[in-house]
Amino acid sequence: MKLIKYFFSIFIIITTSCSKNENSDDDVDGPDEEIFYRGMDLSFQSELENYNVDYKDADGNSVELLDFVKSKGTNLVRLKLWHTPQDGQNGIDDVKAYAQRIKAKDMEFLLNFHYSDFWADPGKQTPPVAWQNLSLLDLKAAVYNYTKSVVQQLKAQNTLPNIIQIGNETDSGFLWDYGKVWNEFNDNWVNYAGLVSEAVRAIRELDTENKIKIMLHHSNVEHSIYFFNELEAYNLDFDIIGLSYYPQFQTKDLDLITSKLNTLAETFDKEILMVEVAYPFTLQWNDNLSNYVGSLNQIIPEFAPTPQGQKSYMEWLITTIKNIPNKKGIGFCYWAPDWVAFNGNENTSTNGTSWENQCVFDFNLKALPVLDSFNYN
């Protein structure tokens, strides 16, 4: 009997081992593998859907945007959040509604806190009107309570973000002048770090299963090392370095971009997400607004402003991110790929958009080849 049990045990061990070997390829791509993000910022959808924009596939067939971009490889959607929006867009109700749609498609969700009532970027970081006369101590409490309230609301509807971004392009700090770290406030890092810490504390207290990654966002790859060096002394609790790269505003030297990304990875033990990227497929326009990119001196010489050039640029970018040392490059997020020309409100545009030549749909709203790069390996 003991001999039978012995051989039976050996049989179980062998068959279990074989089963694991047979499924080894599945394990590599299994749920425990770190995801490579192929994202899109679709913050304009809450408004654009009011205009019934007719997005199409490459053959001209109408598509539902979220289903379509998921089928092309998109696995992350970024949404911006304004505190009390000046134009009624991108408030908490908009974010909650679209977050439900993202999660229903089994896609991941990146929440972008601007901590402002309108656009925040390196040149303007205006606190919400409701916070503008607070003491620094009271502002910290407001950041904590507001952050916690937003995350609680998302948690209650089972749409917790996978990534939360604390501030938008905070090269110069945020919540000026309280958390400003620019010009005459260059010695104000302790206040910036203190405000960020309150947002982090609110998130960590609610994220009991430690599922949320926290990101800090800088607008310029070339100059970001200084920013994160300054923060080292404060031991901030965050997981991801978020970066923007728009060639029209930054260096066009591809080797320099690669070098800076590699230095970031080797200097700081953080993941790197290229959280805002885009590239033009033409220098023409499709409305009566001037575009951000409209001349050859704004583009990278290696990539023409054509549909194929736009696709080749993204393939270069994906390869560059994947080659960041120590596997720290975790993906990209294409900014406003859907912001095509339309009759919007005056806060968005007069008769369209300043971005339509950098979208992933052409002027006939047909999908461009760049979408195929979302599955580029």
PDB file of C-alpha atoms in Angstrom, residues 106-289:
ATOM      1  CA  ASP A 106     -12.171  46.023 -18.802  1.00  0.00           C
ATOM      2  CA  MET A 107      -9.679  48.826 -19.444  1.00  0.00           C
ATOM      3  CA  GLU A 108      -7.475  50.561 -16.888  1.00  0.00           C
ATOM      4  CA  PHE A 109      -8.151  54.093 -15.681  1.00  0.00           C
ATOM      5  CA  LEU A 110      -5.761  56.981 -14.967  1.00  0.00           C
ATOM      6  CA  LEU A 111      -7.199  59.912 -12.992  1.00  0.00           C
ATOM      7  CA  ASN A 112      -5.494  63.270 -13.523  1.00  0.00           C
ATOM      8  CA  PHE A 113      -6.109  65.703 -10.634  1.00  0.00           C
ATOM      9  CA  HIS A 114      -5.386  69.235 -11.850  1.00  0.00           C
ATOM     10  CA  TYR A 115      -6.154  70.803  -8.438  1.00  0.00           C
ATOM     11  CA  SER A 116      -7.569  73.763 -10.333  1.00  0.00           C
ATOM     12  CA  ASP A 117     -10.860  74.890 -11.841  1.00  0.00           C
ATOM     13  CA  PHE A 118      -9.339  74.970 -15.332  1.00  0.00           C
ATOM     14  CA  TRP A 119      -6.144  74.027 -17.197  1.00  0.00           C
ATOM     15  CA  ALA A 120      -3.040  73.670 -15.046  1.00  0.00           C
ATOM     16  CA  ASP A 121       0.424  73.527 -16.629  1.00  0.00           C
ATOM     17  CA  PRO A 122       3.949  74.885 -15.945  1.00  0.00           C
ATOM     18  CA  GLY A 123       2.855  78.433 -16.782  1.00  0.00           C
ATOM     19  CA  LYS A 124      -0.279  78.505 -14.608  1.00  0.00           C
ATOM     20  CA  GLN A 125      -1.256  76.548 -11.529  1.00  0.00           C
ATOM     21  CA  THR A 126      -4.237  78.494 -10.230  1.00  0.00           C
ATOM     22  CA  PRO A 127      -5.866  77.048  -7.107  1.00  0.00           C
ATOM     23  CA  PRO A 128      -9.607  76.402  -7.188  1.00  0.00           C
ATOM     24  CA  VAL A 129     -11.539  79.589  -6.364  1.00  0.00           C
ATOM     25  CA  ALA A 130     -12.872  77.876  -3.248  1.00  0.00           C
ATOM     26  CA  TRP A 131      -9.327  77.516  -1.879  1.00  0.00           C
ATOM     27  CA  GLN A 132      -7.729  80.820  -2.803  1.00  0.00           C
ATOM     28  CA  ASN A 133      -7.989  82.573   0.575  1.00  0.00           C
ATOM     29  CA  LEU A 134      -6.974  79.669   2.776  1.00  0.00           C
ATOM     30  CA  SER A 135      -3.965  79.472   5.051  1.00  0.00           C
ATOM     31  CA  LEU A 136      -1.345  76.876   4.081  1.00  0.00           C
ATOM     32  CA  LEU A 137      -2.531  74.654   6.927  1.00  0.00           C
ATOM     33  CA  ASP A 138      -6.152  74.881   5.807  1.00  0.00           C
ATOM     34  CA  LEU A 139      -5.118  74.292   2.185  1.00  0.00           C
ATOM     35  CA  LYS A 140      -3.410  71.046   3.162  1.00  0.00           C
ATOM     36  CA  ALA A 141      -6.631  69.951   4.840  1.00  0.00           C
ATOM     37  CA  ALA A 142      -8.612  70.928   1.721  1.00  0.00           C
ATOM     38  CA  VAL A 143      -6.295  68.904  -0.538  1.00  0.00           C
ATOM     39  CA  TYR A 144      -6.603  65.904   1.756  1.00  0.00           C
ATOM     40  CA  ASN A 145     -10.402  66.089   2.114  1.00  0.00           C
ATOM     41  CA  TYR A 146     -11.050  66.771  -1.579  1.00  0.00           C
ATOM     42  CA  THR A 147      -8.741  63.998  -2.756  1.00  0.00           C
ATOM     43  CA  LYS A 148     -10.282  61.570  -0.305  1.00  0.00           C
ATOM     44  CA  SER A 149     -13.825  62.531  -1.320  1.00  0.00           C
ATOM     45  CA  VAL A 150     -13.107  61.965  -5.025  1.00  0.00           C
ATOM     46  CA  VAL A 151     -11.440  58.605  -4.455  1.00  0.00           C
ATOM     47  CA  GLN A 152     -14.229  57.537  -2.086  1.00  0.00           C
ATOM     48  CA  GLN A 153     -16.845  58.337  -4.736  1.00  0.00           C
ATOM     49  CA  LEU A 154     -14.980  56.334  -7.348  1.00  0.00           C
ATOM     50  CA  LYS A 155     -14.455  53.464  -4.938  1.00  0.00           C
ATOM     51  CA  ALA A 156     -18.170  53.427  -4.062  1.00  0.00           C
ATOM     52  CA  GLN A 157     -19.085  52.795  -7.705  1.00  0.00           C
ATOM     53  CA  ASN A 158     -16.305  50.223  -8.138  1.00  0.00           C
ATOM     54  CA  THR A 159     -14.219  52.379 -10.490  1.00  0.00           C
ATOM     55  CA  LEU A 160     -11.054  53.016  -8.507  1.00  0.00           C
ATOM     56  CA  PRO A 161      -8.308  54.365 -10.786  1.00  0.00           C
ATOM     57  CA  ASN A 162      -5.320  52.152 -11.473  1.00  0.00           C
ATOM     58  CA  ILE A 163      -3.123  55.272 -11.519  1.00  0.00           C
ATOM     59  CA  ILE A 164      -3.692  58.657  -9.867  1.00  0.00           C
ATOM     60  CA  GLN A 165      -1.762  61.697 -11.029  1.00  0.00           C
ATOM     61  CA  ILE A 166      -1.208  64.401  -8.389  1.00  0.00           C
ATOM     62  CA  GLY A 167      -1.177  67.647 -10.321  1.00  0.00           C
ATOM     63  CA  ASN A 168      -0.735  68.292 -14.025  1.00  0.00           C
ATOM     64  CA  GLU A 169       2.713  69.169 -15.411  1.00  0.00           C
ATOM     65  CA  THR A 170       3.931  70.366 -12.027  1.00  0.00           C
ATOM     66  CA  ASP A 171       7.422  71.469 -13.124  1.00  0.00           C
ATOM     67  CA  SER A 172       6.784  74.753 -11.287  1.00  0.00           C
ATOM     68  CA  GLY A 173       4.845  73.179  -8.454  1.00  0.00           C
ATOM     69  CA  PHE A 174       1.083  73.567  -8.125  1.00  0.00           C
ATOM     70  CA  LEU A 175      -1.534  75.508  -6.184  1.00  0.00           C
ATOM     71  CA  TRP A 176       0.357  78.788  -6.646  1.00  0.00           C
ATOM     72  CA  ASP A 177       1.726  80.478  -4.673  1.00  0.00           C
ATOM     73  CA  TYR A 178       1.347  77.999  -1.826  1.00  0.00           C
ATOM     74  CA  GLY A 179       3.138  75.167  -3.618  1.00  0.00           C
ATOM     75  CA  LYS A 180       5.033  77.159  -6.236  1.00  0.00           C
ATOM     76  CA  VAL A 181       8.671  76.171  -6.871  1.00  0.00           C
ATOM     77  CA  TRP A 182       9.565  78.621  -9.604  1.00  0.00           C
ATOM     78  CA  ASN A 183      11.389  81.966  -9.839  1.00  0.00           C
ATOM     79  CA  GLU A 184      11.169  83.767  -6.497  1.00  0.00           C
ATOM     80  CA  PHE A 185       9.637  80.622  -4.945  1.00  0.00           C
ATOM     81  CA  ASN A 186      12.511  78.326  -5.877  1.00  0.00           C
ATOM     82  CA  ASP A 187      13.162  77.542  -2.204  1.00  0.00           C
ATOM     83  CA  ASN A 188       9.535  76.512  -1.611  1.00  0.00           C
ATOM     84  CA  TRP A 189       9.950  72.761  -2.236  1.00  0.00           C
ATOM     85  CA  VAL A 190       8.987  71.892   1.334  1.00  0.00           C
ATOM     86  CA  ASN A 191       5.516  73.384   0.828  1.00  0.00           C
ATOM     87  CA  TYR A 192       5.039  71.678  -2.535  1.00  0.00           C
ATOM     88  CA  ALA A 193       6.076  68.351  -1.036  1.00  0.00           C
ATOM     89  CA  GLY A 194       3.804  68.903   1.960  1.00  0.00           C
ATOM     90  CA  LEU A 195       0.766  69.462  -0.262  1.00  0.00           C
ATOM     91  CA  VAL A 196       1.550  66.434  -2.400  1.00  0.00           C
ATOM     92  CA  SER A 197       1.938  64.354   0.757  1.00  0.00           C
ATOM     93  CA  GLU A 198      -1.588  65.223   1.865  1.00  0.00           C
ATOM     94  CA  ALA A 199      -3.001  63.990  -1.433  1.00  0.00           C
ATOM     95  CA  VAL A 200      -0.935  60.814  -1.152  1.00  0.00           C
ATOM     96  CA  ARG A 201      -2.120  60.250   2.426  1.00  0.00           C
ATOM     97  CA  ALA A 202      -5.768  60.474   1.360  1.00  0.00           C
ATOM     98  CA  ILE A 203      -5.246  57.962  -1.460  1.00  0.00           C
ATOM     99  CA  ARG A 204      -3.237  55.484   0.589  1.00  0.00           C
ATOM    100  CA  GLU A 205      -5.805  55.479   3.406  1.00  0.00           C
ATOM    101  CA  LEU A 206      -8.561  54.433   1.020  1.00  0.00           C
ATOM    102  CA  ASP A 207      -6.495  52.079  -1.117  1.00  0.00           C
ATOM    103  CA  THR A 208      -6.460  49.298   1.450  1.00  0.00           C
ATOM    104  CA  GLU A 209      -5.496  46.663  -1.133  1.00  0.00           C
ATOM    105  CA  ASN A 210      -2.599  48.759  -2.481  1.00  0.00           C
ATOM    106  CA  LYS A 211      -3.878  48.670  -6.050  1.00  0.00           C
ATOM    107  CA  ILE A 212      -3.384  52.328  -6.974  1.00  0.00           C
ATOM    108  CA  LYS A 213      -0.101  53.654  -8.327  1.00  0.00           C
ATOM    109  CA  ILE A 214       0.640  57.337  -7.708  1.00  0.00           C
ATOM    110  CA  MET A 215       2.292  59.473 -10.373  1.00  0.00           C
ATOM    111  CA  LEU A 216       3.990  62.871 -10.387  1.00  0.00           C
ATOM    112  CA  HIS A 217       4.017  64.630 -13.755  1.00  0.00           C
ATOM    113  CA  HIS A 218       6.701  66.784 -15.385  1.00  0.00           C
ATOM    114  CA  SER A 219       6.217  68.438 -18.773  1.00  0.00           C
ATOM    115  CA  ASN A 220       9.727  68.149 -20.186  1.00  0.00           C
ATOM    116  CA  VAL A 221      11.857  65.013 -20.577  1.00  0.00           C
ATOM    117  CA  GLU A 222      15.076  66.985 -20.976  1.00  0.00           C
ATOM    118  CA  HIS A 223      14.711  68.992 -17.757  1.00  0.00           C
ATOM    119  CA  SER A 224      12.888  66.557 -15.478  1.00  0.00           C
ATOM    120  CA  ILE A 225      15.969  65.158 -13.705  1.00  0.00           C
ATOM    121  CA  TYR A 226      16.415  68.428 -11.773  1.00  0.00           C
ATOM    122  CA  PHE A 227      12.794  68.300 -10.562  1.00  0.00           C
ATOM    123  CA  PHE A 228      12.972  64.768  -9.213  1.00  0.00           C
ATOM    124  CA  ASN A 229      16.399  65.414  -7.685  1.00  0.00           C
ATOM    125  CA  GLU A 230      14.914  68.308  -5.710  1.00  0.00           C
ATOM    126  CA  LEU A 231      12.191  66.020  -4.362  1.00  0.00           C
ATOM    127  CA  GLU A 232      14.592  63.313  -3.155  1.00  0.00           C
ATOM    128  CA  ALA A 233      15.073  64.990   0.235  1.00  0.00           C
ATOM    129  CA  TYR A 234      11.356  64.740   1.031  1.00  0.00           C
ATOM    130  CA  ASN A 235      10.937  60.989   0.486  1.00  0.00           C
ATOM    131  CA  LEU A 236       7.615  61.418  -1.260  1.00  0.00           C
ATOM    132  CA  ASP A 237       5.551  58.276  -1.595  1.00  0.00           C
ATOM    133  CA  PHE A 238       4.934  57.843  -5.322  1.00  0.00           C
ATOM    134  CA  ASP A 239       5.425  55.103  -7.891  1.00  0.00           C
ATOM    135  CA  ILE A 240       5.582  56.622 -11.376  1.00  0.00           C
ATOM    136  CA  ILE A 241       7.438  59.447 -13.083  1.00  0.00           C
ATOM    137  CA  GLY A 242       5.001  60.842 -15.641  1.00  0.00           C
ATOM    138  CA  LEU A 243       6.417  62.819 -18.578  1.00  0.00           C
ATOM    139  CA  SER A 244       5.111  64.832 -21.500  1.00  0.00           C
ATOM    140  CA  TYR A 245       6.945  64.858 -24.805  1.00  0.00           C
ATOM    141  CA  TYR A 246       5.820  67.270 -27.500  1.00  0.00           C
ATOM    142  CA  PRO A 247       8.609  67.875 -30.042  1.00  0.00           C
ATOM    143  CA  GLN A 248       7.280  71.335 -30.930  1.00  0.00           C
ATOM    144  CA  PHE A 249       8.072  72.487 -27.371  1.00  0.00           C
ATOM    145  CA  GLN A 250      11.097  70.322 -26.537  1.00  0.00           C
ATOM    146  CA  THR A 251      14.294  68.983 -28.033  1.00  0.00           C
ATOM    147  CA  LYS A 252      14.009  67.101 -31.306  1.00  0.00           C
ATOM    148  CA  ASP A 253      17.246  65.214 -30.656  1.00  0.00           C
ATOM    149  CA  LEU A 254      16.112  61.593 -30.356  1.00  0.00           C
ATOM    150  CA  ASP A 255      19.390  60.449 -28.839  1.00  0.00           C
ATOM    151  CA  LEU A 256      19.075  63.090 -26.126  1.00  0.00           C
ATOM    152  CA  ILE A 257      15.513  61.985 -25.298  1.00  0.00           C
ATOM    153  CA  THR A 258      16.691  58.379 -25.020  1.00  0.00           C
ATOM    154  CA  SER A 259      19.638  59.391 -22.853  1.00  0.00           C
ATOM    155  CA  LYS A 260      17.485  61.428 -20.457  1.00  0.00           C
ATOM    156  CA  LEU A 261      14.936  58.636 -20.086  1.00  0.00           C
ATOM    157  CA  ASN A 262      17.694  56.150 -19.338  1.00  0.00           C
ATOM    158  CA  THR A 263      19.246  58.491 -16.771  1.00  0.00           C
ATOM    159  CA  LEU A 264      15.897  58.883 -15.016  1.00  0.00           C
ATOM    160  CA  ALA A 265      15.526  55.119 -14.798  1.00  0.00           C
ATOM    161  CA  GLU A 266      19.039  54.638 -13.489  1.00  0.00           C
ATOM    162  CA  THR A 267      18.864  57.516 -10.975  1.00  0.00           C
ATOM    163  CA  PHE A 268      15.416  57.051  -9.443  1.00  0.00           C
ATOM    164  CA  ASP A 269      13.783  53.759  -8.557  1.00  0.00           C
ATOM    165  CA  LYS A 270      10.518  54.700 -10.279  1.00  0.00           C
ATOM    166  CA  GLU A 271       8.535  53.490 -13.253  1.00  0.00           C
ATOM    167  CA  ILE A 272       8.298  55.872 -16.215  1.00  0.00           C
ATOM    168  CA  LEU A 273       5.106  56.580 -18.139  1.00  0.00           C
ATOM    169  CA  MET A 274       5.127  58.895 -21.165  1.00  0.00           C
ATOM    170  CA  VAL A 275       1.765  60.224 -20.136  1.00  0.00           C
ATOM    171  CA  GLU A 276       1.333  62.897 -22.840  1.00  0.00           C
ATOM    172  CA  VAL A 277       2.533  62.300 -26.395  1.00  0.00           C
ATOM    173  CA  ALA A 278       1.244  63.156 -29.859  1.00  0.00           C
ATOM    174  CA  TYR A 279       2.481  63.769 -33.411  1.00  0.00           C
ATOM    175  CA  PRO A 280       0.980  65.379 -36.533  1.00  0.00           C
ATOM    176  CA  PHE A 281      -0.146  63.453 -39.614  1.00  0.00           C
ATOM    177  CA  THR A 282      -0.309  66.706 -41.622  1.00  0.00           C
ATOM    178  CA  LEU A 283       0.522  70.406 -41.278  1.00  0.00           C
ATOM    179  CA  GLN A 284      -2.854  71.383 -42.718  1.00  0.00           C
ATOM    180  CA  TRP A 285      -5.919  72.349 -40.688  1.00  0.00           C
ATOM    181  CA  ASN A 286      -9.625  71.571 -40.805  1.00  0.00           C
ATOM    182  CA  ASP A 287     -11.227  74.598 -39.164  1.00  0.00           C
ATOM    183  CA  ASN A 288     -10.614  78.297 -38.582  1.00  0.00           C
ATOM    184  CA  LEU A 289      -8.232  77.909 -35.633  1.00  0.00           C
TER     185      LEU A 289
END
